[in-house]
Short mmCIF file of C-alpha atoms and ligand atoms in Angstrom, two decimals:
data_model
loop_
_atom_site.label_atom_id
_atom_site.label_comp_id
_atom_site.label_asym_id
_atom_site.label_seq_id
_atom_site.Cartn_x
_atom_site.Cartn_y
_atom_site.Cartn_z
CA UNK A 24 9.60 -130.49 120.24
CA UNK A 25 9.93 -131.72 123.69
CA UNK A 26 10.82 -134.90 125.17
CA UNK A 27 9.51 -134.53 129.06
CA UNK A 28 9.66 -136.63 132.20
CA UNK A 29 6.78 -136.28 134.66
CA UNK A 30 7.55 -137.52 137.88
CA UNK A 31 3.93 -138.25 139.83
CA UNK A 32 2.31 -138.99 137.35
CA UNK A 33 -0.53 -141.12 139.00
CA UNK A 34 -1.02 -138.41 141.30
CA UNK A 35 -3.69 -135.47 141.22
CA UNK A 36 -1.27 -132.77 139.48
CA UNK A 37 0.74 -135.35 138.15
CA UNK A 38 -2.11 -136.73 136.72
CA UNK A 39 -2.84 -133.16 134.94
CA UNK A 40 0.62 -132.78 133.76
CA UNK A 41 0.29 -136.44 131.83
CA UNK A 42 -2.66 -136.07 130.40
CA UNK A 43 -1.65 -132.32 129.40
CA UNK A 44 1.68 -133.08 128.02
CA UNK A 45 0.51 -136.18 126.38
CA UNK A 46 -2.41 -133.54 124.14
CA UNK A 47 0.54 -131.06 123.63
CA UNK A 48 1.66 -130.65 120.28
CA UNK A 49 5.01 -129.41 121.74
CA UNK A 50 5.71 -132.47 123.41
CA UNK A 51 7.13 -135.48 121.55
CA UNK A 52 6.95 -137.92 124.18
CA UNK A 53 6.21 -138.64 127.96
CA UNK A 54 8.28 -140.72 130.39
CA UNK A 55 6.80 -141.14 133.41
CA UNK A 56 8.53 -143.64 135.56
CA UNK A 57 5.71 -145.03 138.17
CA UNK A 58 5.46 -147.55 140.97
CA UNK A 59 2.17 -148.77 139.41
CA UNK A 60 1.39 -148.86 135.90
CA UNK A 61 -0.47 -146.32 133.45
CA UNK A 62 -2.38 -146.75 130.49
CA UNK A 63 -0.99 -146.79 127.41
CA UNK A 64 -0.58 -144.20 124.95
CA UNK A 65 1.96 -143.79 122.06
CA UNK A 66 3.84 -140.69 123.13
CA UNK A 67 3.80 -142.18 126.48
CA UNK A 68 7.05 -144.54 127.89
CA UNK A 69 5.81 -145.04 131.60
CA UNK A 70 8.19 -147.77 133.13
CA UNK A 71 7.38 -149.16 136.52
CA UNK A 72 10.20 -148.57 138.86
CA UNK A 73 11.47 -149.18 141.97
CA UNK A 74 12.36 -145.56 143.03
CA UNK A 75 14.81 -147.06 146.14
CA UNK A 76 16.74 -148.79 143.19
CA UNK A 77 16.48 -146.88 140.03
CA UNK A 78 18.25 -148.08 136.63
CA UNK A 79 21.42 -146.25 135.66
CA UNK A 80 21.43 -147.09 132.61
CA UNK A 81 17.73 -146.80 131.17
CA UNK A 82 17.96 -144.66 127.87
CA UNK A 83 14.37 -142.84 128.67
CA UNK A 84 16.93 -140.76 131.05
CA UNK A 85 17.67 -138.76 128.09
CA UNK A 86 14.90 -136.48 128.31
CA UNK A 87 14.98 -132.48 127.60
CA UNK A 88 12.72 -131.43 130.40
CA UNK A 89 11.53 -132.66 133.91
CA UNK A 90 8.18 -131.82 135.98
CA UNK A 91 7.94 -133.18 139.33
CA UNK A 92 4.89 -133.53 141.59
CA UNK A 93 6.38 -136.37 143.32
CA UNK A 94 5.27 -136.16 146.92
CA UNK A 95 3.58 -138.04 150.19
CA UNK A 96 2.43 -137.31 153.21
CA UNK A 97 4.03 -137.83 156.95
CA UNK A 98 0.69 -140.25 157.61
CA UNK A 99 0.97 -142.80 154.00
CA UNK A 100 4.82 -142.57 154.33
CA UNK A 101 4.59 -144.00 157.51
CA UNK A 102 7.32 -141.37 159.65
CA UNK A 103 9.05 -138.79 158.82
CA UNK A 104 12.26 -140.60 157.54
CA UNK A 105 10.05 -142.48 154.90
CA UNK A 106 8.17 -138.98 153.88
CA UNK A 107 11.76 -137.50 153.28
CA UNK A 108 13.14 -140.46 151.93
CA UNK A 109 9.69 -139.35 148.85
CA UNK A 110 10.11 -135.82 148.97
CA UNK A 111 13.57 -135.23 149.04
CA UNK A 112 15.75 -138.11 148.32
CA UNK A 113 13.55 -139.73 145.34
CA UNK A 114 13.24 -136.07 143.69
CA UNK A 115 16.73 -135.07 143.82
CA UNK A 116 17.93 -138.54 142.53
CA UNK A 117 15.58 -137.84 139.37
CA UNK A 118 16.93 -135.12 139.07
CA UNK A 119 20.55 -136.11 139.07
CA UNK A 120 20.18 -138.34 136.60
CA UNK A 121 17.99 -136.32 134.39
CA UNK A 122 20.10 -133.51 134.44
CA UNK A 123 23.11 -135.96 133.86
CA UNK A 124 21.53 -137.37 130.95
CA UNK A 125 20.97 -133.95 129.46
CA UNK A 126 18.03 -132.33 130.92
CA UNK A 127 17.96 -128.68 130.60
CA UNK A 128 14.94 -127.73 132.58
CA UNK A 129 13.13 -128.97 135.99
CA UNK A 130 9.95 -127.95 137.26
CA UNK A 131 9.24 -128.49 140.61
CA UNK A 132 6.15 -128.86 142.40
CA UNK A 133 7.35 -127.80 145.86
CA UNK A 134 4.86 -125.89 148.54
CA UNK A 135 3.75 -122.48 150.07
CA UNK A 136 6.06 -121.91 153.44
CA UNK A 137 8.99 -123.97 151.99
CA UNK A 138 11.93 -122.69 154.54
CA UNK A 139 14.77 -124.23 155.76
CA UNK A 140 13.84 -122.15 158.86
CA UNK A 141 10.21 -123.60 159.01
CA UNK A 142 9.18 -125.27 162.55
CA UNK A 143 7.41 -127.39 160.19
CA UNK A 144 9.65 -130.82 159.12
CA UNK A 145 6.95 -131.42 155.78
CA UNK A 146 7.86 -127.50 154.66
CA UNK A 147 12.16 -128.10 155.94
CA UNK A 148 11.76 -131.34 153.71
CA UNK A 149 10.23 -129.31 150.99
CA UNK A 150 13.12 -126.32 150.72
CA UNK A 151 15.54 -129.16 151.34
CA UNK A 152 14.09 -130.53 147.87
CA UNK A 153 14.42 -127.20 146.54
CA UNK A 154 17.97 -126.43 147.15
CA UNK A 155 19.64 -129.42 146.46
CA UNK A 156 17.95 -129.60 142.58
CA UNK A 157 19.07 -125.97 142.58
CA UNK A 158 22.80 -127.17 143.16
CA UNK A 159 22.67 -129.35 140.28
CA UNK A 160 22.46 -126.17 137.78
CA UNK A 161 19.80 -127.06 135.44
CA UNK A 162 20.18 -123.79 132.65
CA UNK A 163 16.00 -123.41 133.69
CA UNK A 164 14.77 -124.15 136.71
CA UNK A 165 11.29 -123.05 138.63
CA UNK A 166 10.23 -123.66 141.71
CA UNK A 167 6.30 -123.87 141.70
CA UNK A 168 4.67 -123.22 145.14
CA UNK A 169 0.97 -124.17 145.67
CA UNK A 170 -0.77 -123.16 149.11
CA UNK A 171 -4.01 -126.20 149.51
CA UNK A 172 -4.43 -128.07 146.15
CA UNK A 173 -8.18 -128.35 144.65
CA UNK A 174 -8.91 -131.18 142.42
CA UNK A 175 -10.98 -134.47 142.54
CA UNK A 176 -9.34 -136.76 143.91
CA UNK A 177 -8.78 -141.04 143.04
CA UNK A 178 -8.43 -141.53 146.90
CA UNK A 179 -9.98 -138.84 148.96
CA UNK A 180 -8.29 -137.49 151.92
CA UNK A 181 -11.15 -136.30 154.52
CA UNK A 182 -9.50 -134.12 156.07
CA UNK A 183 -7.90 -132.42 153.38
CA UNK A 184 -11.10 -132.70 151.65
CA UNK A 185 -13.05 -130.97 154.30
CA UNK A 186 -9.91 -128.50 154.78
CA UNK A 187 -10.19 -127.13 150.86
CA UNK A 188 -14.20 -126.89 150.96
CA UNK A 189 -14.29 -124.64 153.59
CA UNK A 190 -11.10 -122.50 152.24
CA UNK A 191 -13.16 -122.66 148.89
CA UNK A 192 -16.20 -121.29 150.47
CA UNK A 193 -14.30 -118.25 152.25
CA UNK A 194 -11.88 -117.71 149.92
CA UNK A 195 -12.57 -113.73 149.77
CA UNK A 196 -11.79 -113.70 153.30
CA UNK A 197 -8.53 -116.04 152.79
CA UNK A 198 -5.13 -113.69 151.27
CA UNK A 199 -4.47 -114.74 147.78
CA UNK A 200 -1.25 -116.53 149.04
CA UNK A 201 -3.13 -118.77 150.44
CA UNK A 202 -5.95 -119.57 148.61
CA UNK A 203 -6.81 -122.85 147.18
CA UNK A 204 -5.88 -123.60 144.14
CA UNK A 205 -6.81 -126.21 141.38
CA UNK A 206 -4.47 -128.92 140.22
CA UNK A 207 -5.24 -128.48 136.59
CA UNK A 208 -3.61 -124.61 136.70
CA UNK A 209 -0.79 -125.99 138.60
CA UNK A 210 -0.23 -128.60 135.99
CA UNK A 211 -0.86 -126.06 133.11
CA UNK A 212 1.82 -123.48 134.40
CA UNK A 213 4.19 -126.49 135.00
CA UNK A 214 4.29 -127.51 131.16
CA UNK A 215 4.93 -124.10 130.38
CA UNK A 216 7.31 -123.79 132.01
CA UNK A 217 9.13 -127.18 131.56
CA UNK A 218 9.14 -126.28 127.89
CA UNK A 219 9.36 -123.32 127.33
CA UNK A 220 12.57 -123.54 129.83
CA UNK A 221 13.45 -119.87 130.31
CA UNK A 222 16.80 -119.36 131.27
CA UNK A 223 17.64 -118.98 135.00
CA UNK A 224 15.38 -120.05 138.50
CA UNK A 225 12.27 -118.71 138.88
CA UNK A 226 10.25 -119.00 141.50
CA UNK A 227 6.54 -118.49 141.26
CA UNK A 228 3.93 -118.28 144.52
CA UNK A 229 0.97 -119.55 145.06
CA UNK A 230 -1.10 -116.54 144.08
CA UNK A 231 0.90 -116.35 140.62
CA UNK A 232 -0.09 -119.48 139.79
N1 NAP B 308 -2.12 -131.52 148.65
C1 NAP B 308 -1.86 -130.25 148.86
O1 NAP B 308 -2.73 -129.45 149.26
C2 NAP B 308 -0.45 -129.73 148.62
C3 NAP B 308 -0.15 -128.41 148.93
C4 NAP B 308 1.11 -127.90 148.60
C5 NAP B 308 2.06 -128.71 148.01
N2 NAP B 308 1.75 -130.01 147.75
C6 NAP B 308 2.77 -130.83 147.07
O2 NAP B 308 2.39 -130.90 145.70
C7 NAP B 308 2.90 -132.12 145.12
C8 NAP B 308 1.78 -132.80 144.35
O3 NAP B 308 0.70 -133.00 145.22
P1 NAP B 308 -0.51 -133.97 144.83
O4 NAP B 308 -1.61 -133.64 145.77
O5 NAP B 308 -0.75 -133.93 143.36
O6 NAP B 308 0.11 -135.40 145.23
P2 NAP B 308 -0.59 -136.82 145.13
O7 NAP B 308 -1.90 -136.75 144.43
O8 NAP B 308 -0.58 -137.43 146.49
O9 NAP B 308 0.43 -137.63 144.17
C9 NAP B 308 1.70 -137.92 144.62
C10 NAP B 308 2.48 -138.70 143.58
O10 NAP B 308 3.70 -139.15 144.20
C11 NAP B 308 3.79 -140.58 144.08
N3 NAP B 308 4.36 -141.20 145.27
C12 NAP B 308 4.00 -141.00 146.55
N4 NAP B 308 4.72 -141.81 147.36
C13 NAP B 308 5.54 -142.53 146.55
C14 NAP B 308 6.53 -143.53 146.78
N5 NAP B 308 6.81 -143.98 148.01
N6 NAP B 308 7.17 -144.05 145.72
C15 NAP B 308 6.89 -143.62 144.47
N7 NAP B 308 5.96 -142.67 144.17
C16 NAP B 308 5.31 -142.14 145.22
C17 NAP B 308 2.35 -141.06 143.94
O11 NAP B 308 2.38 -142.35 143.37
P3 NAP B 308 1.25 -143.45 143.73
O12 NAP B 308 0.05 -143.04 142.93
O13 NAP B 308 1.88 -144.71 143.28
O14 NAP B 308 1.01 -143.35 145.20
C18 NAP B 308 1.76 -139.96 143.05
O15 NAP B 308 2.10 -140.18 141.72
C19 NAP B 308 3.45 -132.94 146.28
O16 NAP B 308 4.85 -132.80 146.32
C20 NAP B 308 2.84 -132.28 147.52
O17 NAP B 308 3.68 -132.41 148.66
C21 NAP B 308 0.53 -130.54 148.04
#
């Protein structure tokens, strides 16, 4: 059995990932430290956190697993400092502590184009993300990475919105790689992965998914 923290939780995979872990059998229980609070379930220990000033010292740390879809965007964050300040600095201090706490295996949500070469800052942010939980030498570790994400969401974002309907409605002409694809797959192949916790890093691309 499984003890796993989900980080995003509130979110649209995040949200997936809960509600997924919390029906799985293989899971014991759910931490998922939020900024606003969850309902309440009794596998589920969701504390509501200030992610600037996390506790050391919380014993829901101790967790085998970790699956992240922690993220923002350039526009909510507010600039570019405060979206990396989300996607990078929050996720790799979760995972620091995790791991230090005894966490075995991480699962992160990260995105199609992640390169340190990119000319785009979101996907530099993103590989950043990516090789700094790498250096902390979790004995499982994949790297999941979605091209547009497809799922209803709480707080729709037009654009994006508008941006997935019409990949949706030409996705023959589209290649795979980047094809839309729904939330609820990219949650599902998260758990897997986060428990089952094959040795090594894996990295698996947006048409694997
Ligand atoms: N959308 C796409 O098409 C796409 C494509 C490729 C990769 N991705 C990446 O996939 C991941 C998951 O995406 P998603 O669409 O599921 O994300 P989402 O629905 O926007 O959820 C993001 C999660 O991060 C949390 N979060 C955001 N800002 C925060 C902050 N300042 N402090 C604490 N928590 C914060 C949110 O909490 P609140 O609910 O409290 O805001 C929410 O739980 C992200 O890393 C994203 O960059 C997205």
């Amino acid at each position: 059995m499984t003890t796993l923290l989900v980080l995003g939780a509130t979110g649209l995979v995040g949200g997936h990932l809960l509600r997924q872990a919390l029906d799985d059998p293989r899971v014991e229980r759910v931490v998922a430290p939020v900024r606003r609070a969850l309902d309440a379930h009794p596998k589920l220990d969701a504390p509501v956190v200030d992610f600037d000033a996390l506790p050391d010292d919380a014993s829901w740390w101790d967790v085998d697993a970790v699956a992240c879809a922690l993220g923002t965007t350039i526009r909510d964050a507010g600039s570019r400092e405060a979206f990396r300040r989300v996607d990078v600095d929050y996720v790799v201090d979760v995972a620091r502590r995790a791991r230090s706490a005894g966490a075995r295996s991480f699962v992160l949500n990260s995105s199609a184009g992640a390169s340190r070469s990119s000319f785009g800052f979101y996907l530099r942010c993103k590989a950043e993300a990516e090789d700094a939980v790498a250096a902390l030498d979790y004995p499982s570790y994949t790297i999941v990475r979605p091209s547009m994400i497809g799922g209803e969401r709480a707080r729709r974002r037009a654009l994006e919105h508008a941006v997935v309907r019409i990949a949706r409605a030409g996705s023959v002409l589209i290649p795979a790689r980047w094809r839309v694809v729904e939330a609820e797959a990219i949650a599902r192949g998260m758990l897997d992965a986060a428990i089952v916790a094959t040795p090594g890093m894996h990295v698996v691309e947006s048409d694997a998914i």
